[in-house]
CSV table of N, CA and C in Angstrom, one decimal:
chain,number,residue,atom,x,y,z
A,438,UNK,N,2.5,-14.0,15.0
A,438,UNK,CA,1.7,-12.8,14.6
A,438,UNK,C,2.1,-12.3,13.3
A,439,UNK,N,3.4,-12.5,13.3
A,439,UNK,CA,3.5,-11.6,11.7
A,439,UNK,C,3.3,-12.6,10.6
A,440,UNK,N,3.4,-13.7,10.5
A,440,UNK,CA,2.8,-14.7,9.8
A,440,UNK,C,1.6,-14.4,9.7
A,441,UNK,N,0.4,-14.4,10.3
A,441,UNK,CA,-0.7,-13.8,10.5
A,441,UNK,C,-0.9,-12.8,9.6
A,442,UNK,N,0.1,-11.9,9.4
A,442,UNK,CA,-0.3,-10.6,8.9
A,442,UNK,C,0.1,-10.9,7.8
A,443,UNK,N,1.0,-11.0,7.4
A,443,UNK,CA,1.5,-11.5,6.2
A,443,UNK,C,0.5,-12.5,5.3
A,444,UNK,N,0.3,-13.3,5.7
A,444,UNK,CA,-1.3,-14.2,5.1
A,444,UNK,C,-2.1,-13.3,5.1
A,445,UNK,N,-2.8,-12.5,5.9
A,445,UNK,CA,-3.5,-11.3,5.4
A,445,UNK,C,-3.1,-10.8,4.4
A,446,UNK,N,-2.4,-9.8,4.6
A,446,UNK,CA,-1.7,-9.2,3.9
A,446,UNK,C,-1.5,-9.6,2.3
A,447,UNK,N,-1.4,-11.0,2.1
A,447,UNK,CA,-1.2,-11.9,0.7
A,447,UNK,C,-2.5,-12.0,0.5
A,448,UNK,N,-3.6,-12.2,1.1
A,448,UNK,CA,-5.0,-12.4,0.7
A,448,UNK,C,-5.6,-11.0,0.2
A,449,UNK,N,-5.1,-10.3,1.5
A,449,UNK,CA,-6.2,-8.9,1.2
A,449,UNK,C,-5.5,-8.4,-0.9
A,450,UNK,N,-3.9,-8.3,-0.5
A,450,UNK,CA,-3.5,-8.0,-2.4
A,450,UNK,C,-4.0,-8.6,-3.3
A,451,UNK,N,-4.7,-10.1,-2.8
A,451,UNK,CA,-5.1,-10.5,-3.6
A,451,UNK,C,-6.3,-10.2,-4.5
A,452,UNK,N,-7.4,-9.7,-3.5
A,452,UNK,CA,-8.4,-9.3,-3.4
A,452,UNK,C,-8.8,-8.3,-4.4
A,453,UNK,N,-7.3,-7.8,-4.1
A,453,UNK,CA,-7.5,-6.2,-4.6
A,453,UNK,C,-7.2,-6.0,-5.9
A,454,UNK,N,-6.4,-7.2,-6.5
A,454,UNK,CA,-5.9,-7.0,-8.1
A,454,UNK,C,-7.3,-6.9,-8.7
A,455,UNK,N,-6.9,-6.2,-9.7
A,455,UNK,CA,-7.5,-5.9,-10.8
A,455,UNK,C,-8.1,-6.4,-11.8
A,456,UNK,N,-9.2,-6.7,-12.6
A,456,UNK,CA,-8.8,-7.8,-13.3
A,456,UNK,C,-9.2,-7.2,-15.1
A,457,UNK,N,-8.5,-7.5,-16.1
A,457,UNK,CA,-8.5,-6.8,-17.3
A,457,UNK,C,-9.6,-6.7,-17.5
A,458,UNK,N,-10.7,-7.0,-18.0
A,458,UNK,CA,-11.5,-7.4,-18.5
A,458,UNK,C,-13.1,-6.2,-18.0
A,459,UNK,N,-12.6,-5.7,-16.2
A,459,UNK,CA,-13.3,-4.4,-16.2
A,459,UNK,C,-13.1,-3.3,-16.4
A,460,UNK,N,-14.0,-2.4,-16.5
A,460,UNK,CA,-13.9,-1.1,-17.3
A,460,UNK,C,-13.0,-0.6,-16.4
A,461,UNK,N,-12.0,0.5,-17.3
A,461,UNK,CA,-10.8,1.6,-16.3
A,461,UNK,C,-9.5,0.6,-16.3
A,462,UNK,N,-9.6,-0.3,-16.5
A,462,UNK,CA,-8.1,-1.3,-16.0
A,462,UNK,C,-7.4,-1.6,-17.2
A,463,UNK,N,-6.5,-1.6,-17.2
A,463,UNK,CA,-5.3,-2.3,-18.0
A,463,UNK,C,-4.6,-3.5,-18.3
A,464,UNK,N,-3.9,-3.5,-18.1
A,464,UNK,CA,-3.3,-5.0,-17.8
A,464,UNK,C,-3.1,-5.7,-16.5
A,465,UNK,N,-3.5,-7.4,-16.7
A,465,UNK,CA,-3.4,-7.7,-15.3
A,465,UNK,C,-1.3,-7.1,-14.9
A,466,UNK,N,-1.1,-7.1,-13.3
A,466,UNK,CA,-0.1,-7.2,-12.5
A,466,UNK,C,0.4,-8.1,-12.6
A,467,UNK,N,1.5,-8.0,-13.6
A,467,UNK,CA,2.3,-9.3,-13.8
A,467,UNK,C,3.5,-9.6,-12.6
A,468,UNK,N,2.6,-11.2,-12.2
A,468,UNK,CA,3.9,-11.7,-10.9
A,468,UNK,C,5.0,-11.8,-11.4
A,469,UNK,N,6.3,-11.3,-10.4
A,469,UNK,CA,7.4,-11.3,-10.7
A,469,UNK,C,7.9,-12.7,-10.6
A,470,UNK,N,8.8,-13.3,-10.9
A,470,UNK,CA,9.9,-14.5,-11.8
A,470,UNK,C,10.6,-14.9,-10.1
A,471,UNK,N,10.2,-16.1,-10.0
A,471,UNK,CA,10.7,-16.5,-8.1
A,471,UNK,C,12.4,-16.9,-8.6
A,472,UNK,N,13.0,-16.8,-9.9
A,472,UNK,CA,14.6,-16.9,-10.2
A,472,UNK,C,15.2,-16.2,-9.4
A,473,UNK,N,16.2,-16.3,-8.9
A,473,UNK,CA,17.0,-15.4,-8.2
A,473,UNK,C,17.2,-14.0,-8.9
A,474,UNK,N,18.2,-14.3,-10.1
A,474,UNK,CA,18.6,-12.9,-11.0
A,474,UNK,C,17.5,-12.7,-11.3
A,475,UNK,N,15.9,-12.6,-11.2
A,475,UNK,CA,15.3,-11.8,-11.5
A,475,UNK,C,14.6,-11.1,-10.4
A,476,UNK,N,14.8,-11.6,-9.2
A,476,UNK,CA,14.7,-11.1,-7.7
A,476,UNK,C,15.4,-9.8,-7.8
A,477,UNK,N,16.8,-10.1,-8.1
A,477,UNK,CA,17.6,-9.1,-8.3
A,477,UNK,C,17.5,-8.3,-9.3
A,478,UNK,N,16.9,-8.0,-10.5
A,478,UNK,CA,16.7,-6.6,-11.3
A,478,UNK,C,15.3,-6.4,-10.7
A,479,UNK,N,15.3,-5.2,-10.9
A,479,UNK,CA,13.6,-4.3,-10.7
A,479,UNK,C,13.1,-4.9,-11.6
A,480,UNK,N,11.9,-5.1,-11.0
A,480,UNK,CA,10.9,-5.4,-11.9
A,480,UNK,C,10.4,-4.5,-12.9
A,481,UNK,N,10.5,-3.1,-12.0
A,481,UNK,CA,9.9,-1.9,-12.9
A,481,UNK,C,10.2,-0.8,-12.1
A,482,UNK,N,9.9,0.2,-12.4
A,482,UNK,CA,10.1,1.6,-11.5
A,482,UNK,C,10.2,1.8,-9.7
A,483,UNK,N,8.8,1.4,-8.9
A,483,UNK,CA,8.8,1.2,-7.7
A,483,UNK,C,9.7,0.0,-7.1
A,484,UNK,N,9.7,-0.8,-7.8
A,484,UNK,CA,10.7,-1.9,-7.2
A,484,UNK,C,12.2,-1.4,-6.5
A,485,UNK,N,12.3,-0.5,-6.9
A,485,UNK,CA,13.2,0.0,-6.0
A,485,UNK,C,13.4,0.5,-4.5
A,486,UNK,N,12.3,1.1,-4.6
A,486,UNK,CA,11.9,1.4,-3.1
A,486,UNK,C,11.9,-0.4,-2.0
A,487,UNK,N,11.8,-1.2,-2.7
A,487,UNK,CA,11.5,-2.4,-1.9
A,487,UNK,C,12.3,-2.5,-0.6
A,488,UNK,N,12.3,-2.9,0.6
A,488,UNK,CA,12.8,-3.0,1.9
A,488,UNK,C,13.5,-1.8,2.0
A,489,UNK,N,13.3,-0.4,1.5
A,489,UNK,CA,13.3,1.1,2.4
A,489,UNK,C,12.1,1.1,3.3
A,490,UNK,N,12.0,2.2,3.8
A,490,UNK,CA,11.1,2.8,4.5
A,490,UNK,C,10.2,3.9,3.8
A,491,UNK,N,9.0,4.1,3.7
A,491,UNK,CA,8.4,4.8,2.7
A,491,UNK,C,9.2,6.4,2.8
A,492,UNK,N,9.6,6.8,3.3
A,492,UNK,CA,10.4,8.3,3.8
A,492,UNK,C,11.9,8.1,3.6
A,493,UNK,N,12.2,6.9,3.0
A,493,UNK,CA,13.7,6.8,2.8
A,493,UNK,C,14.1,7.3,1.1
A,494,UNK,N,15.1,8.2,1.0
A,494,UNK,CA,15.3,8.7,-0.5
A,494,UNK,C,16.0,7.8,-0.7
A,495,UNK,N,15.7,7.2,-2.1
A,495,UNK,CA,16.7,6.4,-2.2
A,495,UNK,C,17.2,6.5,-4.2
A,496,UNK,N,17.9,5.4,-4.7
A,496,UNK,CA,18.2,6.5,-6.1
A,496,UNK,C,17.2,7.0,-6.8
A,497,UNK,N,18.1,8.1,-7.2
A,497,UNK,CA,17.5,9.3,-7.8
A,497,UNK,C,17.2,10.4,-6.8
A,498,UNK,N,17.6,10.3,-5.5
A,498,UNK,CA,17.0,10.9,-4.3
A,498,UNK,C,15.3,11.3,-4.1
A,499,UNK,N,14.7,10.3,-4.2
A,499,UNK,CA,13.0,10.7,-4.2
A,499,UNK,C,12.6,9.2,-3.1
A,500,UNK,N,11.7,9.6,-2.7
A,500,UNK,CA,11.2,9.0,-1.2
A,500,UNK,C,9.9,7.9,-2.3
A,501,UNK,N,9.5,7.1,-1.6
A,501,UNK,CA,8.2,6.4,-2.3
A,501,UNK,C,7.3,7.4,-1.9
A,502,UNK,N,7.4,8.1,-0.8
A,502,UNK,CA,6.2,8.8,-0.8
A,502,UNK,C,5.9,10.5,-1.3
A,503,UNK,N,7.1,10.7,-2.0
A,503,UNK,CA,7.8,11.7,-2.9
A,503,UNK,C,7.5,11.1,-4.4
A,504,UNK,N,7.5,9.9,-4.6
A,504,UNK,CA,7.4,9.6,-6.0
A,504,UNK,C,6.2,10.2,-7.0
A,505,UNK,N,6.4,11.1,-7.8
A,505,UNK,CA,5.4,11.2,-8.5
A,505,UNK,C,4.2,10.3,-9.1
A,506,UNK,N,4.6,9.3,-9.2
A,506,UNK,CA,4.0,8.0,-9.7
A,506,UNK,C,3.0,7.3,-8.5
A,507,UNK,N,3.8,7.3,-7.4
A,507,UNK,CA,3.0,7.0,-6.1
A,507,UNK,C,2.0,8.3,-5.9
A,508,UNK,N,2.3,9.2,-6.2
A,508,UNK,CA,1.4,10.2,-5.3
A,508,UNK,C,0.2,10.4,-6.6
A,509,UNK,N,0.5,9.9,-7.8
A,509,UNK,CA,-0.8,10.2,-8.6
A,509,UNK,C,-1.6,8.8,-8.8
A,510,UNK,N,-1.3,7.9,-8.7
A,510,UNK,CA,-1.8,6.2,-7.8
A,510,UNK,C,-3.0,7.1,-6.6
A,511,UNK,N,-2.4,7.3,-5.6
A,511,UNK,CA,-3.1,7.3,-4.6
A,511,UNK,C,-3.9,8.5,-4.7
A,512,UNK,N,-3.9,9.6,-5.7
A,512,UNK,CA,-5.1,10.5,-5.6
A,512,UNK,C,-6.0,9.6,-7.1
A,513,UNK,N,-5.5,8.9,-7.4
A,513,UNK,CA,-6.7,8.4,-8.5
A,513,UNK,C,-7.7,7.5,-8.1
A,514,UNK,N,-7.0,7.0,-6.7
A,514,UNK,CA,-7.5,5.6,-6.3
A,514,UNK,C,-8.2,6.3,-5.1
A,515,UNK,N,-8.1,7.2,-4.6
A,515,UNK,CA,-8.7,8.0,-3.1
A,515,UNK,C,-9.2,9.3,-3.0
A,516,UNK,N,-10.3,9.3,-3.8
A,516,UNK,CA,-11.5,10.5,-3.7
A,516,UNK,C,-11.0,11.9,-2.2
A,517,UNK,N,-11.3,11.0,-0.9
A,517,UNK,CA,-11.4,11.8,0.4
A,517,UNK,C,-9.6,12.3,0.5
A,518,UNK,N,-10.1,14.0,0.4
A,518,UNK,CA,-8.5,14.8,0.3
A,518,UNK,C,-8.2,14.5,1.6
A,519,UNK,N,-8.3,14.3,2.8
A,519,UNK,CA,-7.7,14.1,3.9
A,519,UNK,C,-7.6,12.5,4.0
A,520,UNK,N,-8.0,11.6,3.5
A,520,UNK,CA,-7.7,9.9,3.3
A,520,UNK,C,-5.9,10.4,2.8
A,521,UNK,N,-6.4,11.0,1.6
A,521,UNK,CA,-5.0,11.3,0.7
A,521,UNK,C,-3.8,12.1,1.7
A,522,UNK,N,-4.0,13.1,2.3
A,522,UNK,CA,-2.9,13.6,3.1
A,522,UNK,C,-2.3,12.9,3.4
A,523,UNK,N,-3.1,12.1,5.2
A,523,UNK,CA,-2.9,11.1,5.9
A,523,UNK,C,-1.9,9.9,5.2
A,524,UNK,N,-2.1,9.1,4.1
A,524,UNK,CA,-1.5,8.3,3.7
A,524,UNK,C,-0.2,9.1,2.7
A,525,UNK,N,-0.1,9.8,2.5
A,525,UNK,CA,1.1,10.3,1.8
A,525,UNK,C,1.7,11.4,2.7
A,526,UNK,N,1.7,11.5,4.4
A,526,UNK,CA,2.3,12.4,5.1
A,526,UNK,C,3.3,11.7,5.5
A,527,UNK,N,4.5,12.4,5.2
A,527,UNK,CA,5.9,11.7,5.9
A,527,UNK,C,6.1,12.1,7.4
A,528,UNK,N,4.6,12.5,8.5
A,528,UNK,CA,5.3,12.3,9.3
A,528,UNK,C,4.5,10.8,9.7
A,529,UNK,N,5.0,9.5,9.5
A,529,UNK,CA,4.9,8.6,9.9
A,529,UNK,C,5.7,7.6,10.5
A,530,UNK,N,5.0,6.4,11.1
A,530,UNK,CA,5.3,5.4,11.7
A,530,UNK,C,5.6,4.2,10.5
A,531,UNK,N,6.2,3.2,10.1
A,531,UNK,CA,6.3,2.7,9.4
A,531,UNK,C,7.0,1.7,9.2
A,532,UNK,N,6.7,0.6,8.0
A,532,UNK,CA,7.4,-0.4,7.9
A,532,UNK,C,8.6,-0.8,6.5
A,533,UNK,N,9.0,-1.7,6.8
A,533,UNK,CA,10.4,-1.2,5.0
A,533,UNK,C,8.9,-2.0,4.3
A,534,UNK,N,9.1,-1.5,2.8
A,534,UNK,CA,8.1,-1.9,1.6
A,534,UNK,C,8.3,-3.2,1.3
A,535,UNK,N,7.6,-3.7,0.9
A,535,UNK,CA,7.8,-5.1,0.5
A,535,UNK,C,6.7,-5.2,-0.8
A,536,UNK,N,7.4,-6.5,-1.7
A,536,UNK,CA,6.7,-6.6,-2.7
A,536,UNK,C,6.0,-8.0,-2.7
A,537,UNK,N,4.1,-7.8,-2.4
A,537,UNK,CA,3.4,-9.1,-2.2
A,537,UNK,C,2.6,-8.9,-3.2
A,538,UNK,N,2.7,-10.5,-3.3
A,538,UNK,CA,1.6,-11.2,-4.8
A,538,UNK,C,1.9,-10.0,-5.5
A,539,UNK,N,3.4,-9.6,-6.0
A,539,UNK,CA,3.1,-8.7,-8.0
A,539,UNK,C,2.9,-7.1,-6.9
A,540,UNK,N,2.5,-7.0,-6.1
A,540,UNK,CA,2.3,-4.9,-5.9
A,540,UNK,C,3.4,-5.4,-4.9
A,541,UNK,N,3.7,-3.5,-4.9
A,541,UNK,CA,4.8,-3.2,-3.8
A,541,UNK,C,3.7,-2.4,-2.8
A,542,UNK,N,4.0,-2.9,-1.3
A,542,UNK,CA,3.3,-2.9,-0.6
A,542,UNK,C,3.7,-1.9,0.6
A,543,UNK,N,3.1,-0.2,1.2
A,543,UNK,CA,4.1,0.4,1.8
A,543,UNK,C,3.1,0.3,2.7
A,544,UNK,N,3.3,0.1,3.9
A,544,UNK,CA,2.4,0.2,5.3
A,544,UNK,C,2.7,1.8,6.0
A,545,UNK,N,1.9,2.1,6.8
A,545,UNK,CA,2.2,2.7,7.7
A,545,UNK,C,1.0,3.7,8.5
A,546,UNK,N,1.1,3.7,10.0
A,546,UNK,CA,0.3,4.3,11.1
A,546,UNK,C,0.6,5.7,11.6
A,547,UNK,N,-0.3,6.1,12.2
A,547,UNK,CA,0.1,7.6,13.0
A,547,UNK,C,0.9,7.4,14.0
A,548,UNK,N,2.1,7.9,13.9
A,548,UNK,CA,3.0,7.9,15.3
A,548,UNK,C,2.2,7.8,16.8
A,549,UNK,N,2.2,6.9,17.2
A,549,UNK,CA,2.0,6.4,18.8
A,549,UNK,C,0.6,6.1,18.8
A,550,UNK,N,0.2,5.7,17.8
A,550,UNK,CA,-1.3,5.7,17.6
A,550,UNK,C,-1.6,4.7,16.4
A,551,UNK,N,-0.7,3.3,16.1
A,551,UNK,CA,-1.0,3.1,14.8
A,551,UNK,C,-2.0,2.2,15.0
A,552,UNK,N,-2.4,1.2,16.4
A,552,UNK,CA,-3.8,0.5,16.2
A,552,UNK,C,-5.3,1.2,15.9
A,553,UNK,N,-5.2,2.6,16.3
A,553,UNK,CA,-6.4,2.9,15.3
A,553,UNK,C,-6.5,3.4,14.5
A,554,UNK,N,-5.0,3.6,13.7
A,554,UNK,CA,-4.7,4.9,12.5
A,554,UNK,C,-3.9,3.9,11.5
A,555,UNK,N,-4.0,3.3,10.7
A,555,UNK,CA,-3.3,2.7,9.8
A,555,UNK,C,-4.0,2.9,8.2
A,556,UNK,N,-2.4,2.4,7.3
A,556,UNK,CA,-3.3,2.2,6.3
A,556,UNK,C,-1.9,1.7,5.1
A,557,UNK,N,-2.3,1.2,4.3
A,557,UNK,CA,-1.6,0.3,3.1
A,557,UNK,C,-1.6,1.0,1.9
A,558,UNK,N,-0.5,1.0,1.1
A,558,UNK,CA,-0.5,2.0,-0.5
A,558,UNK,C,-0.1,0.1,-1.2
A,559,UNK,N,-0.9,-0.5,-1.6
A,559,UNK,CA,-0.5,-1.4,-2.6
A,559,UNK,C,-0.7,-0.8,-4.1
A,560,UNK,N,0.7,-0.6,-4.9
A,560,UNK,CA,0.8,-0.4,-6.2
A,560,UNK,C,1.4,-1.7,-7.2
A,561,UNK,N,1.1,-1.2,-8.3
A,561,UNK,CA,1.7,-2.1,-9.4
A,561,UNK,C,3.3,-1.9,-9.4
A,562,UNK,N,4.0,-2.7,-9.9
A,562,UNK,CA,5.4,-1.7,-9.6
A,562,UNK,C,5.6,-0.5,-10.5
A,563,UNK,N,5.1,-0.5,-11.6
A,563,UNK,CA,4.9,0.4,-12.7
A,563,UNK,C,4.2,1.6,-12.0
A,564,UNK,N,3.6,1.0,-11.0
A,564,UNK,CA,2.9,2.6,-10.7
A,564,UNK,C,1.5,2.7,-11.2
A,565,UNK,N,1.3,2.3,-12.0
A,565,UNK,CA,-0.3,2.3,-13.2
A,565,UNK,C,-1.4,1.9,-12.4
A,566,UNK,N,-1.4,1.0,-11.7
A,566,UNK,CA,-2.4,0.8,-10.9
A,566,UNK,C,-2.6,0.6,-9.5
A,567,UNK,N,-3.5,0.8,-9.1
A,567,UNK,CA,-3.3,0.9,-7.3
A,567,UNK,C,-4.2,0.8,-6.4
A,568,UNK,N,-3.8,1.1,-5.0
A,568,UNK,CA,-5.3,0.8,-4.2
A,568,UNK,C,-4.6,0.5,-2.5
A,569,UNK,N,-5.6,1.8,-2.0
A,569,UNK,CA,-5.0,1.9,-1.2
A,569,UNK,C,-6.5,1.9,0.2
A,570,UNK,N,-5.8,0.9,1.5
A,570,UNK,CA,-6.3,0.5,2.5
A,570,UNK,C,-6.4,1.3,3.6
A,571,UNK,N,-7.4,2.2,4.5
A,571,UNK,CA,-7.1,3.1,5.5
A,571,UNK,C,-8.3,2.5,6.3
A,572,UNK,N,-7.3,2.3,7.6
A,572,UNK,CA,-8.3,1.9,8.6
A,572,UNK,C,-8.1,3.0,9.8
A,573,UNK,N,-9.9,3.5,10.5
A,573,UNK,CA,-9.9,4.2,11.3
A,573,UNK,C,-10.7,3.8,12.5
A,574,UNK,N,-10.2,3.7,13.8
A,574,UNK,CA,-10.9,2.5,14.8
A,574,UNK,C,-12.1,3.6,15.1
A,575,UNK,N,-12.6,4.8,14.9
A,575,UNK,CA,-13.5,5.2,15.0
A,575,UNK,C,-14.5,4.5,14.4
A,576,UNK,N,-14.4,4.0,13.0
A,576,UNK,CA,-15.2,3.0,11.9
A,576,UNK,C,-15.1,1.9,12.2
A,577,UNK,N,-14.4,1.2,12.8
A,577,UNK,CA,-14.4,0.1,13.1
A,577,UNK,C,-13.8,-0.6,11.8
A,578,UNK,N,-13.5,-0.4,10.6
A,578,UNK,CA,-13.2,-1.0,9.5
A,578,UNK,C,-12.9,-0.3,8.8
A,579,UNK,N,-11.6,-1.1,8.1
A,579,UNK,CA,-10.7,-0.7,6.5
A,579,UNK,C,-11.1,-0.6,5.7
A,580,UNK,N,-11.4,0.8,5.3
A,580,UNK,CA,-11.7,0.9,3.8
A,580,UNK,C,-11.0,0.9,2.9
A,581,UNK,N,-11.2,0.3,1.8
A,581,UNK,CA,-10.3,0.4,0.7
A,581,UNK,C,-10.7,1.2,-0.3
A,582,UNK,N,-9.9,2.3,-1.2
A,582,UNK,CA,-9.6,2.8,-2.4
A,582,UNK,C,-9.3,1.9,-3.4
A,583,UNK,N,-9.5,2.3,-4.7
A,583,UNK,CA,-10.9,2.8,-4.7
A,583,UNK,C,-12.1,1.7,-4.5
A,584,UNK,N,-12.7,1.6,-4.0
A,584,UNK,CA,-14.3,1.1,-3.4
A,584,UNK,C,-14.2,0.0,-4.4
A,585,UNK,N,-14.1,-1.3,-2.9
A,585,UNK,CA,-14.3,-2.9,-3.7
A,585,UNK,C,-13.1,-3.3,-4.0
A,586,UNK,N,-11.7,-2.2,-3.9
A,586,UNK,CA,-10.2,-3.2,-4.0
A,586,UNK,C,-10.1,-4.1,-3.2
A,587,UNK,N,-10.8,-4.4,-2.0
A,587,UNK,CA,-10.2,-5.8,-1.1
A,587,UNK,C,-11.4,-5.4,0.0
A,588,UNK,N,-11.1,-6.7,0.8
A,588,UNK,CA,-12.2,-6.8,1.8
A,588,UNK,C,-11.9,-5.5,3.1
A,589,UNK,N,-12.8,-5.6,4.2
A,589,UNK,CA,-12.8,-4.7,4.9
A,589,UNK,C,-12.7,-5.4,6.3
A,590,UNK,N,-11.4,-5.8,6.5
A,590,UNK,CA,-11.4,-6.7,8.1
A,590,UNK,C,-11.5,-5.5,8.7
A,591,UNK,N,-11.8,-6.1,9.9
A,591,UNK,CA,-12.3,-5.1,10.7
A,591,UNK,C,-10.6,-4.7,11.6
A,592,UNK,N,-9.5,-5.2,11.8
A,592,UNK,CA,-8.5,-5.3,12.6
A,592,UNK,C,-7.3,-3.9,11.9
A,593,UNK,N,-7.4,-3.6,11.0
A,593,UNK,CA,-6.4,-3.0,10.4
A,593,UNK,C,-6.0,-3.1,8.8
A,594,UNK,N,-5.2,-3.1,7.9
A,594,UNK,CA,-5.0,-2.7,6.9
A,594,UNK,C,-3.9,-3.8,6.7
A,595,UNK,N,-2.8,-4.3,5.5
A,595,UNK,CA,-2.0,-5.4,5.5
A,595,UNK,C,-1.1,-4.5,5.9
A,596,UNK,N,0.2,-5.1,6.5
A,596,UNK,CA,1.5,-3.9,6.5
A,596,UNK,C,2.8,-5.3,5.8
A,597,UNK,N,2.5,-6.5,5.3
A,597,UNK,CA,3.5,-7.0,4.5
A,597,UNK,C,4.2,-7.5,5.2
A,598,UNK,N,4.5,-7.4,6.9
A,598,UNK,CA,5.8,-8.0,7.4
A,598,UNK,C,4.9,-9.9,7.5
């Protein structure tokens, strides 16, 4: 099953990069270096957070979902102010972050409720660009921020494990 998700999860990021060449975008999401010692330095800013928990402070004492950088990603990329709460409320369910295809990838659902409440923050590690997945089983389907970052399975949002 988590294999499953994880393939998901690698397709849907994929989906979702960016590509230079349309209007509003910057530079493609440079993949990171499969060397070891480059495993080991940050890639960039967010890379730090990588295998915390989105609610975990970690240096500098700021949470990924405390990050300034994260939290202006996810209001650039997500119009609906309650989409935005919801995915940037620490009271959540959740998984440690992980970094797929080039974004750092933070999952997480409504405590005791995450099959019909989930949703994905895929960022650049720089922070610069983003896009973020909320699925509500009332809709039957994941939408993604901003509109056309990735497909819309009907099952949930990626969560990286």
């Amino acid at each position: 099953m988590r294999r499953l998700i994880s393939l998901a999860a690698c397709a849907a990021l994929a989906a979702c990069q960016q590509q230079p060449d349309q209007p509003g975008n910057t530079a493609p999401v440079p993949t990171p270096s499969a060397s070891p010692s480059a495993a080991a330095t940050p890639v960039a800013a967010l890379a730090r957070y990588v295998g915390h928990y989105p609610t975990d402070a970690v240096e500098g004492g700021s949470s990924f979902l405390a990050d300034p950088a994260v939290r202006a990603a996810v209001a650039a990329a997500v119009p609906d102010e309650g989409v935005r709460a919801r995915v940037l409320d620490t009271d959540v369910t959740a998984t440690p972050i992980a970094e797929v295809e080039g974004r750092v990838l933070a999952y997480g659902c409504e405590p005791h409720n995450c099959g019909p409440h989930n949703w994905a923050i895929a960022l650049a590690p720089d922070g610069g660009t983003g896009a973020v997945c909320y699925y509500d089983e009332d809709r039957r389907v994941a939408r993604w921020y901003p509109e056309g970052a990735g497909p819309n399975p009907a099952s949930g949002c990626p969560s990286g494990e």
